Backbone as JSON Lines, residues from 0, in Angstrom:
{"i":0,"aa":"X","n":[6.55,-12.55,0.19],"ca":[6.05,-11.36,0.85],"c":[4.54,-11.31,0.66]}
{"i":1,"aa":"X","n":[4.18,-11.29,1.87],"ca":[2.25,-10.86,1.71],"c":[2.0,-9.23,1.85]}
{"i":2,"aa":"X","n":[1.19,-9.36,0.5],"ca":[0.91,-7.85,0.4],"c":[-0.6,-7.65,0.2]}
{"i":3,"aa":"X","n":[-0.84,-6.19,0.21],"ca":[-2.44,-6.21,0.91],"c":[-2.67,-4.79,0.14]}
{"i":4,"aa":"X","n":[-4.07,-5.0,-1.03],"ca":[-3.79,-4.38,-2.29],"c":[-5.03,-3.22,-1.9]}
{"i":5,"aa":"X","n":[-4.89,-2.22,-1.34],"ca":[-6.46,-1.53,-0.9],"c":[-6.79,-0.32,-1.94]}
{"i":6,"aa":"X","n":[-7.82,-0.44,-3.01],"ca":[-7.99,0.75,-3.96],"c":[-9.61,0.38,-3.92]}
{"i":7,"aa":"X","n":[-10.44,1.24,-4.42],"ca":[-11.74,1.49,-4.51],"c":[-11.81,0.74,-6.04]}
{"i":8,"aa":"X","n":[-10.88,1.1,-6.86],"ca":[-11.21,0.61,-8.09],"c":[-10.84,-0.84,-8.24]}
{"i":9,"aa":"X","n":[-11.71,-1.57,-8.97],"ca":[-11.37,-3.34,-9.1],"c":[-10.02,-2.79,-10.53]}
{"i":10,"aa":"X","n":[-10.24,-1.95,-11.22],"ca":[-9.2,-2.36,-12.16],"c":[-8.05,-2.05,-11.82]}
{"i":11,"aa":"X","n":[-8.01,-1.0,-11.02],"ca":[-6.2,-0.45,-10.09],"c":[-5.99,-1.76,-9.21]}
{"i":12,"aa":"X","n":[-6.6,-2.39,-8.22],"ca":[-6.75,-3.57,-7.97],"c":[-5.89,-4.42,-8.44]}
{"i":13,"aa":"X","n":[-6.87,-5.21,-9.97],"ca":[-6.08,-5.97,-11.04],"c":[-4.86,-6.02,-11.46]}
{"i":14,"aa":"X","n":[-4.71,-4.35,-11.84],"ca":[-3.62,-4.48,-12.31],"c":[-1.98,-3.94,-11.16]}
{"i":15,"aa":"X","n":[-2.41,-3.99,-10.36],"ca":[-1.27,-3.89,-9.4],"c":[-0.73,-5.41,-8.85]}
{"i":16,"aa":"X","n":[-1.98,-6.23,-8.87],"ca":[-1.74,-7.94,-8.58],"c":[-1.12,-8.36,-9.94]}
{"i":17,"aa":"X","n":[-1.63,-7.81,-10.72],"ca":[-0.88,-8.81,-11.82],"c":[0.25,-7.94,-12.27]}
{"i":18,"aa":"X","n":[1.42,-6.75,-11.99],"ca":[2.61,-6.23,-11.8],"c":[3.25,-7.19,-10.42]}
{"i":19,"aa":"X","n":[2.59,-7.27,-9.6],"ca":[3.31,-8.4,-8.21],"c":[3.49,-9.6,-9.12]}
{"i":20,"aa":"X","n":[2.38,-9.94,-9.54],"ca":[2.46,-11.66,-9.93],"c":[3.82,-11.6,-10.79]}
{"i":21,"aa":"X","n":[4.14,-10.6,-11.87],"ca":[4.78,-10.57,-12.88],"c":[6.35,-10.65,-12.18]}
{"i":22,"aa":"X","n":[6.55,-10.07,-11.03],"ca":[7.26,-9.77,-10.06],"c":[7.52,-11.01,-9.44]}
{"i":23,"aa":"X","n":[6.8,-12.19,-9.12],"ca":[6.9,-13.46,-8.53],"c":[6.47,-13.19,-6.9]}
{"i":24,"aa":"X","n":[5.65,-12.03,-6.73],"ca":[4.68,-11.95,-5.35],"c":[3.36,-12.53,-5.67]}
{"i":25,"aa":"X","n":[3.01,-13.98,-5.52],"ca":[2.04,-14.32,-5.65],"c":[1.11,-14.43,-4.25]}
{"i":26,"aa":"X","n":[1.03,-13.94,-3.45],"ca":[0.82,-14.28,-2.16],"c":[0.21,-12.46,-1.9]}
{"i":27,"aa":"X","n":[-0.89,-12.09,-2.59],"ca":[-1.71,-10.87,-2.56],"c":[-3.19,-11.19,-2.38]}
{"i":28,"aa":"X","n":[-3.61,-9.97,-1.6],"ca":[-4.82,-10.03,-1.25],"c":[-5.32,-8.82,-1.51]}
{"i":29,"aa":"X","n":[-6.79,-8.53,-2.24],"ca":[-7.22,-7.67,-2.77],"c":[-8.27,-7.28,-1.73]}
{"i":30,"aa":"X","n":[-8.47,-5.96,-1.44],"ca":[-9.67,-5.48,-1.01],"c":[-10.07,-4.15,-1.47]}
{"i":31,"aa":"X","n":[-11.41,-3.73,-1.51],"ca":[-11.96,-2.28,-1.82],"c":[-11.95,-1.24,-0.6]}
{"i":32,"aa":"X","n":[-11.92,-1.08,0.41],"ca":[-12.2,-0.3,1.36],"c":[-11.37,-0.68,2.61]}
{"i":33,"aa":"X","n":[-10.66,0.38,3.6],"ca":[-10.08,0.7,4.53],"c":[-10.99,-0.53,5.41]}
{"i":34,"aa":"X","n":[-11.77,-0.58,5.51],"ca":[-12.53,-1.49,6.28],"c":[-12.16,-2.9,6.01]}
{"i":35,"aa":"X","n":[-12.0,-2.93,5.08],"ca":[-11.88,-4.58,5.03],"c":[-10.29,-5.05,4.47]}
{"i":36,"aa":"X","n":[-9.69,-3.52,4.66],"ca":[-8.4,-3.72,5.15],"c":[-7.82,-4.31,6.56]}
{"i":37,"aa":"X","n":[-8.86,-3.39,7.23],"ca":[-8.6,-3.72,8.69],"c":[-9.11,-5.17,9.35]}
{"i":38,"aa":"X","n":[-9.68,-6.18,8.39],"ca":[-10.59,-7.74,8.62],"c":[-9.18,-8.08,8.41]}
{"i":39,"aa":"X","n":[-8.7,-7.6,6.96],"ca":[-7.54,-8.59,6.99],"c":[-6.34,-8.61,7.34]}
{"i":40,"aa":"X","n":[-5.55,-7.74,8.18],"ca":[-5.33,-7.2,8.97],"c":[-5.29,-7.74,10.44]}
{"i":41,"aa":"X","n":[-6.45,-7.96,10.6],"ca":[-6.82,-8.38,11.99],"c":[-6.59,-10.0,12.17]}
{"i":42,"aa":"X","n":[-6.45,-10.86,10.81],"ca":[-6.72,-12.19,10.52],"c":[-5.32,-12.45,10.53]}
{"i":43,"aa":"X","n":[-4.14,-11.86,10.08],"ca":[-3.04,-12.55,10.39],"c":[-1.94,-11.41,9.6]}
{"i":44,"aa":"X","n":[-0.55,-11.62,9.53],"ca":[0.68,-11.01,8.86],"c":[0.32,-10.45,7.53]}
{"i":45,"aa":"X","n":[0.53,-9.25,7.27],"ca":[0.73,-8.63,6.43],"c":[1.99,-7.77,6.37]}
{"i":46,"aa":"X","n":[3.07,-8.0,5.11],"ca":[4.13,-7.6,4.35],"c":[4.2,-5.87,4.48]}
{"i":47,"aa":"X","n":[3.41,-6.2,3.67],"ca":[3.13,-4.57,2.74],"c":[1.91,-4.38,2.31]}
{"i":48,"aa":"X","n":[1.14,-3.07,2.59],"ca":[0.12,-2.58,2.15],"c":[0.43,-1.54,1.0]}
{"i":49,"aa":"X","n":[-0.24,-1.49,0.04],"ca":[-0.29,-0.47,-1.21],"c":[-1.74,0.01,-1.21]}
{"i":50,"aa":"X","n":[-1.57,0.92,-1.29],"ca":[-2.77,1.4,-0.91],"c":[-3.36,2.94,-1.42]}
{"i":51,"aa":"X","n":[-4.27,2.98,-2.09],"ca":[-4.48,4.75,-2.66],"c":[-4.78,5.41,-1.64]}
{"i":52,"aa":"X","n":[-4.17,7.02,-2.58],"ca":[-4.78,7.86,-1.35],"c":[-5.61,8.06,-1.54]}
{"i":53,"aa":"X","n":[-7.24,8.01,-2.0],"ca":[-8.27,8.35,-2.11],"c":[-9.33,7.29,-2.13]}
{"i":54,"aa":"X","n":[-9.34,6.52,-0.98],"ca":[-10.73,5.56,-0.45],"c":[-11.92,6.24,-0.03]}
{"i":55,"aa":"X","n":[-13.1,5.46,-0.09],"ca":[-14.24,5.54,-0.16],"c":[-14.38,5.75,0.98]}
{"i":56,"aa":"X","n":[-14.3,4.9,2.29],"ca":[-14.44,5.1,3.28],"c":[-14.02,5.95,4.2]}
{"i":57,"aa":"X","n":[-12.29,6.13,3.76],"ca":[-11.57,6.46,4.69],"c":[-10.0,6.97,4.29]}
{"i":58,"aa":"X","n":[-10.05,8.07,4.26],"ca":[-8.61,8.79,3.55],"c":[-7.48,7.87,4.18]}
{"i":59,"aa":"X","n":[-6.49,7.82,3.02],"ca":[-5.34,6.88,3.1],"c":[-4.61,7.35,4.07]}
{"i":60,"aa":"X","n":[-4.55,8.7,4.79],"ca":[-3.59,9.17,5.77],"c":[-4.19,9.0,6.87]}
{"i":61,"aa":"X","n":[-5.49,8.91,7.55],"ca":[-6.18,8.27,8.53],"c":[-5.94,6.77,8.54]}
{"i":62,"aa":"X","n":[-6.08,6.01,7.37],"ca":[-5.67,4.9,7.5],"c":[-4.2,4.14,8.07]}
{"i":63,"aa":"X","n":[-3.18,4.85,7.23],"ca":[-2.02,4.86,7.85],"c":[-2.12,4.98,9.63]}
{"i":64,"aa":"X","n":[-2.3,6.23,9.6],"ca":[-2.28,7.23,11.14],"c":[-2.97,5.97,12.07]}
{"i":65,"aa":"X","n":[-4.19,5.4,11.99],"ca":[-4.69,4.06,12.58],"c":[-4.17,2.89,12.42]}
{"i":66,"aa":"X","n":[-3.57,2.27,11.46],"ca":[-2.57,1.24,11.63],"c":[-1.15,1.52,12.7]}
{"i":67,"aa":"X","n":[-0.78,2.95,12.44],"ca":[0.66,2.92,13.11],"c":[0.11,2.5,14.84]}
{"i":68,"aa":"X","n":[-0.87,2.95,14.97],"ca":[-1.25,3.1,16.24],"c":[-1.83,1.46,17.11]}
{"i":69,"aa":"X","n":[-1.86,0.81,16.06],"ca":[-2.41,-0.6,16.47],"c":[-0.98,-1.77,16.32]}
{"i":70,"aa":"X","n":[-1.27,-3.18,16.52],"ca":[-0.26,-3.71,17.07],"c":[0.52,-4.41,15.63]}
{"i":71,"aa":"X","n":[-0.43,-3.77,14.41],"ca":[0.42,-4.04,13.33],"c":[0.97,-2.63,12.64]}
{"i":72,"aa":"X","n":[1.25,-2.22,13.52],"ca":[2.04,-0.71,13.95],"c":[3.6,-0.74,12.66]}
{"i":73,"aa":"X","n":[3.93,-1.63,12.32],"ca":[5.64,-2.13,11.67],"c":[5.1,-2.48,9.99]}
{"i":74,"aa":"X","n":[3.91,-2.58,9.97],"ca":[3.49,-2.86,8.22],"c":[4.21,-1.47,7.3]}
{"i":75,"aa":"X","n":[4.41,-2.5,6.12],"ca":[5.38,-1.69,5.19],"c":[4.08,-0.86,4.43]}
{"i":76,"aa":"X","n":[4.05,0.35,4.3],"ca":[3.25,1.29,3.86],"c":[3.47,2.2,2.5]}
{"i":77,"aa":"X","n":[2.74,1.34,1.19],"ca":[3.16,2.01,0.38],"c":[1.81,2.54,-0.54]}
{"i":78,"aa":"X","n":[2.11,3.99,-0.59],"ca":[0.63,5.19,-0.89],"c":[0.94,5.26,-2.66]}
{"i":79,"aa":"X","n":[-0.28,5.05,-3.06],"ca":[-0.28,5.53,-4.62],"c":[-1.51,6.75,-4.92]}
{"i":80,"aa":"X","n":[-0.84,7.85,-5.79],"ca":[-1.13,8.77,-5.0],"c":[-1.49,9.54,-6.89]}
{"i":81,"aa":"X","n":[-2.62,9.94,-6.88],"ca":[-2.51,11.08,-8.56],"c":[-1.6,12.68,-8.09]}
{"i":82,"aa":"X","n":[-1.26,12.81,-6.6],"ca":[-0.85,14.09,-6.32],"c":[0.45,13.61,-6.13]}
{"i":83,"aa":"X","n":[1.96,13.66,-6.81],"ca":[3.01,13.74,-6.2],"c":[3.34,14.89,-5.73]}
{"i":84,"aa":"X","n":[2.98,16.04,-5.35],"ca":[3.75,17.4,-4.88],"c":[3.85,16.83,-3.83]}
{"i":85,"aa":"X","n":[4.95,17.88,-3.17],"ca":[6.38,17.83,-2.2],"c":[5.6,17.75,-1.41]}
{"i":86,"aa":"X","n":[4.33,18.92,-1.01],"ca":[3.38,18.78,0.08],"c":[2.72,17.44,0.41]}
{"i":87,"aa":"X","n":[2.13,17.04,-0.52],"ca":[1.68,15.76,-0.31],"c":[2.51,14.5,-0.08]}
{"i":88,"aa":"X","n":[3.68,14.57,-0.44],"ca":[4.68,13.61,0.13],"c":[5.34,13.4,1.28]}
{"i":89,"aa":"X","n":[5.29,14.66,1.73],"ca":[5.81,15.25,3.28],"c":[4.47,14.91,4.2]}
{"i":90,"aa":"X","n":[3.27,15.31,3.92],"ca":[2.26,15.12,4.7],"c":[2.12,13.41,5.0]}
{"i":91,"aa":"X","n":[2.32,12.93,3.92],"ca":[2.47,11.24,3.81],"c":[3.25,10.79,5.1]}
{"i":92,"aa":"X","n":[4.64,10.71,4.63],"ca":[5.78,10.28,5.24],"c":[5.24,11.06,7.09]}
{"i":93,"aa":"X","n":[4.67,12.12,7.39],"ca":[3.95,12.47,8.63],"c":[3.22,11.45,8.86]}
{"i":94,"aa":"X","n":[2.63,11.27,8.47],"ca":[1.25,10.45,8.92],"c":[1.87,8.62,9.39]}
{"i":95,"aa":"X","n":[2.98,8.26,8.39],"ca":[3.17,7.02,8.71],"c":[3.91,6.32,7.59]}
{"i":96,"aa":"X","n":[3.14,7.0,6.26],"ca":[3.41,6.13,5.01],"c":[5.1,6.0,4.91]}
{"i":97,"aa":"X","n":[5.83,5.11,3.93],"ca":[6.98,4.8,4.1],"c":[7.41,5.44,2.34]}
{"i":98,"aa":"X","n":[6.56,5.07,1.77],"ca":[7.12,5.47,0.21],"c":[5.65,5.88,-0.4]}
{"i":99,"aa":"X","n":[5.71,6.56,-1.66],"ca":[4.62,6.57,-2.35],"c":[4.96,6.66,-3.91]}
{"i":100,"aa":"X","n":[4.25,6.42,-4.75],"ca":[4.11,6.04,-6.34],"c":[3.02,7.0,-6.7]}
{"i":101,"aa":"X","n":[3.58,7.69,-7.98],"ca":[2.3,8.7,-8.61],"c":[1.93,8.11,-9.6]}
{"i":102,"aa":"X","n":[0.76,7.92,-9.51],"ca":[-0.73,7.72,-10.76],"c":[0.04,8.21,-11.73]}
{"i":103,"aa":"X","n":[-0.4,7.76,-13.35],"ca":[0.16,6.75,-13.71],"c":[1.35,5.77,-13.27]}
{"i":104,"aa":"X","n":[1.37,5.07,-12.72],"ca":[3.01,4.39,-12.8],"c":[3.14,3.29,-13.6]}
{"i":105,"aa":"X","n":[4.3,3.06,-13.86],"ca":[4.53,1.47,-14.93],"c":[4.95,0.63,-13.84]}
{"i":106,"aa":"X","n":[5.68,-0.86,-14.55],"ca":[6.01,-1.93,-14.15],"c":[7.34,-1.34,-13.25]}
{"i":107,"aa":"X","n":[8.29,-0.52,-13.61],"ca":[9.84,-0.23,-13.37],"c":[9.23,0.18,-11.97]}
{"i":108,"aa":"X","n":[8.56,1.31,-12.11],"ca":[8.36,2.21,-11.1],"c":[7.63,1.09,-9.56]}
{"i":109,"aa":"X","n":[7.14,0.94,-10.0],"ca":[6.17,-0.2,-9.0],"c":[7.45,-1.08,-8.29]}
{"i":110,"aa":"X","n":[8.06,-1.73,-9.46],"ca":[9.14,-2.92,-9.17],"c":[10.01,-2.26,-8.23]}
{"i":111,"aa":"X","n":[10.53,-1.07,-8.2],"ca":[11.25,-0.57,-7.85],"c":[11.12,0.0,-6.01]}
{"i":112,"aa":"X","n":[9.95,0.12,-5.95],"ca":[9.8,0.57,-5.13],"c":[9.13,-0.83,-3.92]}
{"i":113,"aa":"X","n":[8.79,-1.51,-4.4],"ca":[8.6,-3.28,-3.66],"c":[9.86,-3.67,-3.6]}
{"i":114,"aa":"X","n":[10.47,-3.4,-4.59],"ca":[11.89,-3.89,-3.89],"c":[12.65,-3.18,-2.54]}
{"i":115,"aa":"X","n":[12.37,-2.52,-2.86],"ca":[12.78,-1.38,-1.44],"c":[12.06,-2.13,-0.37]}
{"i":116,"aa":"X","n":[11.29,-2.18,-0.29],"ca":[10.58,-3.13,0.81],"c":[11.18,-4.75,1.11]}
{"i":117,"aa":"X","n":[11.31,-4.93,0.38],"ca":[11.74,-6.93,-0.16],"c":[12.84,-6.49,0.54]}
{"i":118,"aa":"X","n":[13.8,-5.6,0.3],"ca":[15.32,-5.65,0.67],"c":[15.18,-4.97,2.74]}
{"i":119,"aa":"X","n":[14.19,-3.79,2.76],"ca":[14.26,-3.93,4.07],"c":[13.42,-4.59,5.01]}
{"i":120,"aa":"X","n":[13.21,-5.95,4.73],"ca":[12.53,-6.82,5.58],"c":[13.36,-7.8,5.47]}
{"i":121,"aa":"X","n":[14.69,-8.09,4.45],"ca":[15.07,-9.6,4.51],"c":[16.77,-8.81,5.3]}
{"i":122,"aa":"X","n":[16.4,-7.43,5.83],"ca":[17.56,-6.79,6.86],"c":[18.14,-5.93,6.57]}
């Protein structure tokens, strides 16, 4: 599975690639900004995006809301988020997102929720 790691911070970054790697998703690509989400993106197949809600450029629910709308419209959309309230999960799942993970999360939580993805792409 190619997954596509978008946070402002290099260490949320890090350590979300190396929970995949630990996972046996070696096939990740890191970027800082909605923008250079959309380069890579534009360059070929992407799995699954993880992605915070709070970018530099460009709020994670605009981001969503602009992917659904383009021809990689079917990308698996997963929001990590310091706000889990109901509101903010509902507003999510509006916009596009498919699942989301609250700040802090561990290895279980993460694993758990890529698998959800792994299982609805192989049908």
């Amino acid at each position: 599975m190619k997954t596509l790691v978008v946070d402002s911070s290099a260490v949320m970054r890090r350590i979300v690639t190396q929970m995949l790697a630990q996972m046996g998703y070696q096939n990740t690509i890191q970027v800082d900004t909605c923008s250079a989400a959309f380069e890579v993106l534009n360059q070929g197949e992407i799995d699954l995006i993880i992605a915070d809600s709070q970018m530099t450029d460009m709020c994670c629910l605009k981001f969503v809301k602009t992917i659904r709308q383009r021809r990689y419209k079917d990308v698996n959309f997963l929001m990590m988020t310091l706000d889990g309230s109901l509101a903010e999960v509902n507003e999510a799942r509006r916009a596009g997102i498919d699942k989301c993970v609250v700040k802090p999360f561990n290895f279980e939580c993460l694993k758990a929720s890529v698998e959800f993805f792994t299982v609805k792409l192989q049908g």
